[in-house]
Short mmCIF file of C-alpha atoms and ligand atoms in Angstrom, two decimals:
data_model
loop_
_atom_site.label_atom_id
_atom_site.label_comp_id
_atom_site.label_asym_id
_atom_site.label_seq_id
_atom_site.Cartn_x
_atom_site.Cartn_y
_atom_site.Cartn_z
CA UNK A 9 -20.16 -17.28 -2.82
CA UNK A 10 -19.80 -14.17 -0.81
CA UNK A 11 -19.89 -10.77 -2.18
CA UNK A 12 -19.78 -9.65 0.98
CA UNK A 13 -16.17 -10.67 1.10
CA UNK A 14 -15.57 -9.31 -2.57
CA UNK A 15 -15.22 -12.42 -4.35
CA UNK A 16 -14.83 -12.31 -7.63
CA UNK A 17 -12.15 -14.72 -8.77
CA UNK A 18 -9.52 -13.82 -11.39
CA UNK A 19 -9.98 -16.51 -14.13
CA UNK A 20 -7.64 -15.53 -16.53
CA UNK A 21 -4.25 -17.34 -16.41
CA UNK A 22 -2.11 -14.82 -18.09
CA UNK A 23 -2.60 -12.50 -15.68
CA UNK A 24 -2.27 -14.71 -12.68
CA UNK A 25 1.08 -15.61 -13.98
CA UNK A 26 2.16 -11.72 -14.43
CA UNK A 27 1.16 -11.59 -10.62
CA UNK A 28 3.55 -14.02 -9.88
CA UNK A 29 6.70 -12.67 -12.23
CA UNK A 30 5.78 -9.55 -10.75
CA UNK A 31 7.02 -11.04 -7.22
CA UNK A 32 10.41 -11.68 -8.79
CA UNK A 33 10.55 -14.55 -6.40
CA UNK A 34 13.80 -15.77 -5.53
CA UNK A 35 14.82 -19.41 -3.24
CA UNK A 36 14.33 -18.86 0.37
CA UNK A 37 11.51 -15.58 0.11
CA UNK A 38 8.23 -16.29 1.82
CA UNK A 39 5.18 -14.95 0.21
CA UNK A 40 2.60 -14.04 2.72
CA UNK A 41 -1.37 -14.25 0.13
CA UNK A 42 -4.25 -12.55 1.33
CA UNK A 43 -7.00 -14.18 -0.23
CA UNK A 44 -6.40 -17.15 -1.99
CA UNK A 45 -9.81 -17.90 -2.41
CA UNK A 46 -9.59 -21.09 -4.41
CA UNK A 47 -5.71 -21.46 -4.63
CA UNK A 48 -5.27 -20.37 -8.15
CA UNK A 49 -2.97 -17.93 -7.06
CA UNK A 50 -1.23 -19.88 -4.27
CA UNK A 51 -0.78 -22.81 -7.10
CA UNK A 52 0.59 -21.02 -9.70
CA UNK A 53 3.49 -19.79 -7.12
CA UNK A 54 3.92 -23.59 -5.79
CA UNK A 55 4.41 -23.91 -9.43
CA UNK A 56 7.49 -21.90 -9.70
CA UNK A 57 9.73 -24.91 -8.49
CA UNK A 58 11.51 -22.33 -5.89
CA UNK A 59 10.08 -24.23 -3.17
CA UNK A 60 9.01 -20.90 -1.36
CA UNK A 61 7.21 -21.24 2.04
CA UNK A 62 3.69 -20.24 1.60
CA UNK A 63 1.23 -18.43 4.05
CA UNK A 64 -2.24 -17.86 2.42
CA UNK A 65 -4.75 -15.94 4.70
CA UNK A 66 -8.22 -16.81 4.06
CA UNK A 67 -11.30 -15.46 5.91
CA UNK A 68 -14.08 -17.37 4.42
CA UNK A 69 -14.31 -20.73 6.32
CA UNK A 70 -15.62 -22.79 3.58
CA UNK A 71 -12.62 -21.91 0.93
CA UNK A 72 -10.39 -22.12 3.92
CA UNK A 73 -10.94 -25.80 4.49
CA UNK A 74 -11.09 -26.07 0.89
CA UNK A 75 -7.23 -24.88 0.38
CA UNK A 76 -6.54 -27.11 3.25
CA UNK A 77 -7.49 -30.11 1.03
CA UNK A 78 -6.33 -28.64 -1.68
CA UNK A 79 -2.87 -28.60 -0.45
CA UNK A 80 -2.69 -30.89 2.49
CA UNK A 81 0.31 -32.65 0.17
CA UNK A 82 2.27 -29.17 0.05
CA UNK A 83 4.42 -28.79 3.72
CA UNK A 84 5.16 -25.20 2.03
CA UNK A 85 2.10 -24.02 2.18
CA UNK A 86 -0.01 -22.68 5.74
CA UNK A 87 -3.45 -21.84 5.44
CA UNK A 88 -4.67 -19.50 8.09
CA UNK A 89 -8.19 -18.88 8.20
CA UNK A 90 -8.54 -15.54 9.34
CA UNK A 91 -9.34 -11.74 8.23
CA UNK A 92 -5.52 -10.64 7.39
CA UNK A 93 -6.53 -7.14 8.95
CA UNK A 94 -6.76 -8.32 11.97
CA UNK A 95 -3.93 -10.92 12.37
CA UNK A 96 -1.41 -9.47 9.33
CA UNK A 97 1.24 -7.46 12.06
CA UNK A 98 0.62 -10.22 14.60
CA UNK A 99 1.77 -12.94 12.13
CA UNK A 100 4.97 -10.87 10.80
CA UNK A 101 6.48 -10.73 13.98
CA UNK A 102 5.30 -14.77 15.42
CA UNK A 103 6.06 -16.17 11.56
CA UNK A 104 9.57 -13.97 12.35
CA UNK A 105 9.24 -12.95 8.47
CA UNK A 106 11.97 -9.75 8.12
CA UNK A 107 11.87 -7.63 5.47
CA UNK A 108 14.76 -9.35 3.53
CA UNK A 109 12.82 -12.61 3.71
CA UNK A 110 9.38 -12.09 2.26
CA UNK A 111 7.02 -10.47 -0.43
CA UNK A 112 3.03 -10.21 0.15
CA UNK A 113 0.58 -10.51 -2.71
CA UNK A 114 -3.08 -10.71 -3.32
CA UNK A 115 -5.95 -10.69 -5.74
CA UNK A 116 -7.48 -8.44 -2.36
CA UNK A 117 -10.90 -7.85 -2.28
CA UNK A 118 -11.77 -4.01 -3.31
CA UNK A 119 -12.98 -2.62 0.47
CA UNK A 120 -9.86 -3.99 2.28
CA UNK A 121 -7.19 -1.91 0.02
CA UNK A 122 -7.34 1.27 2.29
CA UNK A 123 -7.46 -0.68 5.53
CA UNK A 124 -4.33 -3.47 4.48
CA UNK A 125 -2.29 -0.50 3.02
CA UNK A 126 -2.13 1.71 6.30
CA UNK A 127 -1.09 -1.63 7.66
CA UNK A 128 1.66 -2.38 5.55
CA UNK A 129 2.53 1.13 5.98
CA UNK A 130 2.79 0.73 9.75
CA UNK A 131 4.86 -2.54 9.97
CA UNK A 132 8.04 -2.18 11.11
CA UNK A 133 9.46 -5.28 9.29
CA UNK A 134 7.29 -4.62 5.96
CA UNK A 135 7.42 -6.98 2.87
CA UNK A 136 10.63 -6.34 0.40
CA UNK A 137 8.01 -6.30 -2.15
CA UNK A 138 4.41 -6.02 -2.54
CA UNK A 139 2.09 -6.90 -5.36
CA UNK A 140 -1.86 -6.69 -5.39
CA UNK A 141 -4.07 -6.81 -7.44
CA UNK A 142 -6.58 -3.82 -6.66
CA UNK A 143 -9.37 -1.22 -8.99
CA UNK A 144 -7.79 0.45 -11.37
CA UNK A 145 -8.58 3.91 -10.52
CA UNK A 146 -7.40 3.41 -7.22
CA UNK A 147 -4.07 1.73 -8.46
CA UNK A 148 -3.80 5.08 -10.56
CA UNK A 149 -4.45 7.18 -8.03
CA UNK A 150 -1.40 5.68 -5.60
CA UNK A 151 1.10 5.80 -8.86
CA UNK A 152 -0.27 9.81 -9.38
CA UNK A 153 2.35 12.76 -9.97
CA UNK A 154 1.63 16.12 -10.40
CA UNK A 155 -0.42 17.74 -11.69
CA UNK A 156 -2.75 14.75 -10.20
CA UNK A 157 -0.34 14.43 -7.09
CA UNK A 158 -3.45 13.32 -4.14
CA UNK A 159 -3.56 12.18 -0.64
CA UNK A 160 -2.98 8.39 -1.48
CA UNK A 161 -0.44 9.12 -3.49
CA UNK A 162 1.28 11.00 -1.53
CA UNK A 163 1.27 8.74 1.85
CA UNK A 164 1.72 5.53 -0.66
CA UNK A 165 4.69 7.10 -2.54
CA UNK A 166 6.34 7.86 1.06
CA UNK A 167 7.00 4.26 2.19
CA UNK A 168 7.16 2.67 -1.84
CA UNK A 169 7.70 2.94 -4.75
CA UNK A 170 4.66 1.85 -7.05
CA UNK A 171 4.42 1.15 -10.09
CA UNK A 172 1.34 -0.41 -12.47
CA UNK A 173 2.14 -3.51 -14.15
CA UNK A 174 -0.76 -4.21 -16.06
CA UNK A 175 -4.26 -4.09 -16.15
CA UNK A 176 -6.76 -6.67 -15.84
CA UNK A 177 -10.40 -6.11 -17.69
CA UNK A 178 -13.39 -6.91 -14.92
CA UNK A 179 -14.32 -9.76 -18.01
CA UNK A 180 -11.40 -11.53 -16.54
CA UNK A 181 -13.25 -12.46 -13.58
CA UNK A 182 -15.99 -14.57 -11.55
CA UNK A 183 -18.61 -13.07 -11.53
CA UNK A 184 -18.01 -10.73 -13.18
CA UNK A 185 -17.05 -7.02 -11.05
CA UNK A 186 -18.01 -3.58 -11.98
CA UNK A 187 -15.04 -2.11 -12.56
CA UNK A 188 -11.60 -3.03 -14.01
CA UNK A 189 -8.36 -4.14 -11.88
CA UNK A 190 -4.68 -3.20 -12.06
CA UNK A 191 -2.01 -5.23 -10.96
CA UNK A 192 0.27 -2.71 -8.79
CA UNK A 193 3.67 -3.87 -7.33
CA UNK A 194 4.86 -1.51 -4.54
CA UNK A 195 8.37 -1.87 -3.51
CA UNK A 196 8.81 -0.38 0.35
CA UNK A 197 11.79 1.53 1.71
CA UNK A 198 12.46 0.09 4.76
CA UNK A 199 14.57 1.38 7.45
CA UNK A 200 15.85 -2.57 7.99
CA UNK A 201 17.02 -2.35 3.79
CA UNK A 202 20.40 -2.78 4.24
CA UNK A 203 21.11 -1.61 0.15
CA UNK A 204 19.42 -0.08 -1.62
CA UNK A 205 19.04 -2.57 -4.40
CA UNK A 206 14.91 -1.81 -4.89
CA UNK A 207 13.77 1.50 -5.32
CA UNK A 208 15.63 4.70 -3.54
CA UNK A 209 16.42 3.01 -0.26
CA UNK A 210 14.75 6.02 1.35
CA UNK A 211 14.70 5.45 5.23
CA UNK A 212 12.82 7.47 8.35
CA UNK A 213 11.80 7.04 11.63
CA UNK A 214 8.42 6.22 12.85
CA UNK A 215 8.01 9.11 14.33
CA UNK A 216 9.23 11.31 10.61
CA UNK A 217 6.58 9.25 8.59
CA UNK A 218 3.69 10.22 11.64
CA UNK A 219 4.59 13.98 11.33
CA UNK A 220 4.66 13.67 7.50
CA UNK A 221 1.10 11.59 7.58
CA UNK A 222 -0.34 14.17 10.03
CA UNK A 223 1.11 16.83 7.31
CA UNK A 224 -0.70 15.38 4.47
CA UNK A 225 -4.07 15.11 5.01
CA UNK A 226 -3.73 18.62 6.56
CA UNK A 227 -2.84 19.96 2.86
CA UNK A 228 -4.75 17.28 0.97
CA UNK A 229 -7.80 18.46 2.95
CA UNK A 230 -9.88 20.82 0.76
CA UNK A 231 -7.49 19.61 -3.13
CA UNK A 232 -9.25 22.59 -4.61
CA UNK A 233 -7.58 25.15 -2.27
CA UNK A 234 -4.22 26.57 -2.31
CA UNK A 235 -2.13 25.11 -0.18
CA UNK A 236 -2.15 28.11 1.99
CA UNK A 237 -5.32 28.12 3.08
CA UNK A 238 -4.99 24.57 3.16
CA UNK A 239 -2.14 25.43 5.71
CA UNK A 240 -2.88 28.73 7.18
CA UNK A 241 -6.42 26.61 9.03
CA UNK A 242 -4.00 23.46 9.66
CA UNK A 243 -1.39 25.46 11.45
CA UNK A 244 -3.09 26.04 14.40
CA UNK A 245 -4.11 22.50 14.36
CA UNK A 246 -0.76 21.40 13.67
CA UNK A 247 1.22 23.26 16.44
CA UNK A 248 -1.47 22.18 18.98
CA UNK A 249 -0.76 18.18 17.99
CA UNK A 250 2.77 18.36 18.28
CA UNK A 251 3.79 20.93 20.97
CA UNK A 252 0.91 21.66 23.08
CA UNK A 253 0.78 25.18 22.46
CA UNK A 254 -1.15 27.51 20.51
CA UNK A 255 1.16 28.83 17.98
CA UNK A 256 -0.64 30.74 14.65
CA UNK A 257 2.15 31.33 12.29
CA UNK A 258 1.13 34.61 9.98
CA UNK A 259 0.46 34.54 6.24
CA UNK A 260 3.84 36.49 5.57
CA UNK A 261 5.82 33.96 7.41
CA UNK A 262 4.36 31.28 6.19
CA UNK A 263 5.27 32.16 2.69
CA UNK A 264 8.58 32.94 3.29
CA UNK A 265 9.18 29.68 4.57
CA UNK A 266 7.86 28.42 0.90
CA UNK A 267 10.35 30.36 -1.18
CA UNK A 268 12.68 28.08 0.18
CA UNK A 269 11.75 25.42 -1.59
CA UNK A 270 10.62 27.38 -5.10
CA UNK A 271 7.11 26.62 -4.00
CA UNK A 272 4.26 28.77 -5.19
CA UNK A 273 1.82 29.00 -2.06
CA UNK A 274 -1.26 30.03 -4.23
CA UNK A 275 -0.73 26.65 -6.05
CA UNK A 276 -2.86 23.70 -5.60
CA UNK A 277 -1.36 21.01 -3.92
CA UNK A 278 -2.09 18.19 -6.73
CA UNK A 279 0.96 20.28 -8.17
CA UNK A 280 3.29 19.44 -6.00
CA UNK A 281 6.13 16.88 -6.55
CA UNK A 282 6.23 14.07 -3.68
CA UNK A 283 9.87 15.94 -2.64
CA UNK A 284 8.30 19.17 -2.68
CA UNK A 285 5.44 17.64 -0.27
CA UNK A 286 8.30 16.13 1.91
CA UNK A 287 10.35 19.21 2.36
CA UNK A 288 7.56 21.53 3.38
CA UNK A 289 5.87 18.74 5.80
CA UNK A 290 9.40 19.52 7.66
CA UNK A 291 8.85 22.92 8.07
CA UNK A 292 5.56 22.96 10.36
N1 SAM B 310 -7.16 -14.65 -4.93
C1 SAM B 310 -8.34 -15.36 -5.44
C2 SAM B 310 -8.34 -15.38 -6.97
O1 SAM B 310 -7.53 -14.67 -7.57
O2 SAM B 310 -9.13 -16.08 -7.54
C3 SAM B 310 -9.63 -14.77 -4.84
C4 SAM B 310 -9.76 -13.30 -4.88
S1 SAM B 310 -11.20 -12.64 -4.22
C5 SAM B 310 -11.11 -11.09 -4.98
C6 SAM B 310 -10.84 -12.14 -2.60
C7 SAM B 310 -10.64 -13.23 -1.60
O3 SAM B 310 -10.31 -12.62 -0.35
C8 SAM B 310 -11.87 -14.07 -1.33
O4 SAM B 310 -11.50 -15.41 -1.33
C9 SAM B 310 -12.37 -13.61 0.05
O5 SAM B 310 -13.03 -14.63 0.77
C10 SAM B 310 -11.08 -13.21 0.70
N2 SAM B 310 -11.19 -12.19 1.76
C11 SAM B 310 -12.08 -11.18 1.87
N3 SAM B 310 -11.81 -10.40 2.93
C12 SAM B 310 -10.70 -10.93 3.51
C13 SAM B 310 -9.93 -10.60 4.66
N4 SAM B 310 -10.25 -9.54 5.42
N5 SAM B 310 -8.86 -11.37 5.00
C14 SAM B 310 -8.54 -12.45 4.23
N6 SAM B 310 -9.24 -12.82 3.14
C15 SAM B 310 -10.30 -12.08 2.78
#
């Protein structure tokens, strides 16, 4: 057992089986796993009687060949032994998964959460639907609105729509972790969506969700500023990034720019609504 690799394995059945309803899995999806340690997971989606092509990324060698024998009898299911950070964009595009074809779950160790979400976030052919099962505070923190409105949130809540399905007590698994899980499903806009059928069917271009990522943790910086000193120091910063030249926009223009949009520059920004957020990242 490695707690290096954060494994603590989710023993209750109940909430395995919400994982999986959560996927709404439908004939013909793929469902890319990262981490199927033992397979209890992976099984319990075999199980579904869909028939749904399986790829389960494992990075510890020993449960690796142990899923192979596990499921050598199951032609739907490829294990990869790997670390999914490394290999996840790699495999999208040689696995030709598209965006209408495939979901990607996980009971994901704690420290890769960060790392896999800016990931996801940067695929161009992202899962339809995303479900993980992650610490609850952070799985709060990505679902916030104001007043708690954060950085996470606010770059999560740009590319999906999350939502917590339920939460899983730390008691529920092997050995036992320090802190409680939530099971979060995040459903991505994607600029490939043809309909809109799963959340808003918001679209932008890679270069939109750069400017608006560069924006945010600009006026996330300092949460217990108002946003415009959190702005007035970024400007500066900002201008150089994107034009080359060193342009200071003043206080009194600044503020102007924010009446536009009925915003209240002396707020904090954990006030702000995600639209408010994505209306004054286009002004700078
Ligand atoms: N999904 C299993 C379950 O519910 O019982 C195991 C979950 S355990 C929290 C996390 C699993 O992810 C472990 O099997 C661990 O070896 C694996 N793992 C850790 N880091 C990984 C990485 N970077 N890529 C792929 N797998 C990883």
């Amino acid at each position: 057992m490695s707690r290096k690799l954060g494994q603590h394995f989710l023993v209750n059945k109940n909430k395995i089986q919400k994982i999986v309803e959560a996927l709404e899995l439908k004939k013909g999806d793929v469902v890319v796993e990262i981490g199927p340690g033992h397979g209890e997971l992976t099984t319990e989606i075999r199980n579904n009687k869909l028939e749904n092509r399986i790829i389960a990324i494992e990075k510890d060698k020993i449960l690796a060949n142990g899923l192979r024998e596990k499921f050598k009898d199951n032609n739907n299911i490829e294990i990869i032994e790997g670390d999914a950070l490394k290999i996840l964009t790699d495999l999208t595009y040689n696995s030709k998964l598209t965006t209408n074809n495939y979901k990607l779950t996980g009971n994901i160790p704690y420290y890769i959460t960060g790392s896999l979400l800016r990931i996801l976030s940067e695929l161009e052919n992202k899962p339809l639907l995303i479900v993980l099962t992650i610490q609850k505070e952070v799985a709060q923190r990505i679902c916030a609105k104001p007043p708690q409105m954060n950085l996470l949130a606010a770059i999560t809540q740009f590319w999906t729509e999350p939502k917590i399905i339920e939460y899983i007590s730390k008691n529920d698994f092997r050995p036992i972790p320090k802190v409680d899980s939530a099971i979060i499903r995040l459903t991505t806009y994607n600029p490939e969506r043809k309909q809109a059928s799963y959340g808003a069917g918001q679209q932008f271009t890679t270069e939109e969700a750069e400017k608006y990522y560069k924006f945010v943790k600009v006026l996330f910086k300092q949460p217990r500023k108002t946003i415009i000193n959190n702005l007035r120091d970024a400007n500066i910063l900002m201008h150089t990034n994107y034009t080359n030249k060193k342009i200071q926009l003043k206080k009194e223009e600044i503020i102007g720019k924010f009446q536009m949009f009925g915003i209240n520059p002396q707020d904090r920004p954990q006030n702000l609504s995600l639209e408010q957020i994505k209306h004054l990242s286009t002004l700078f």
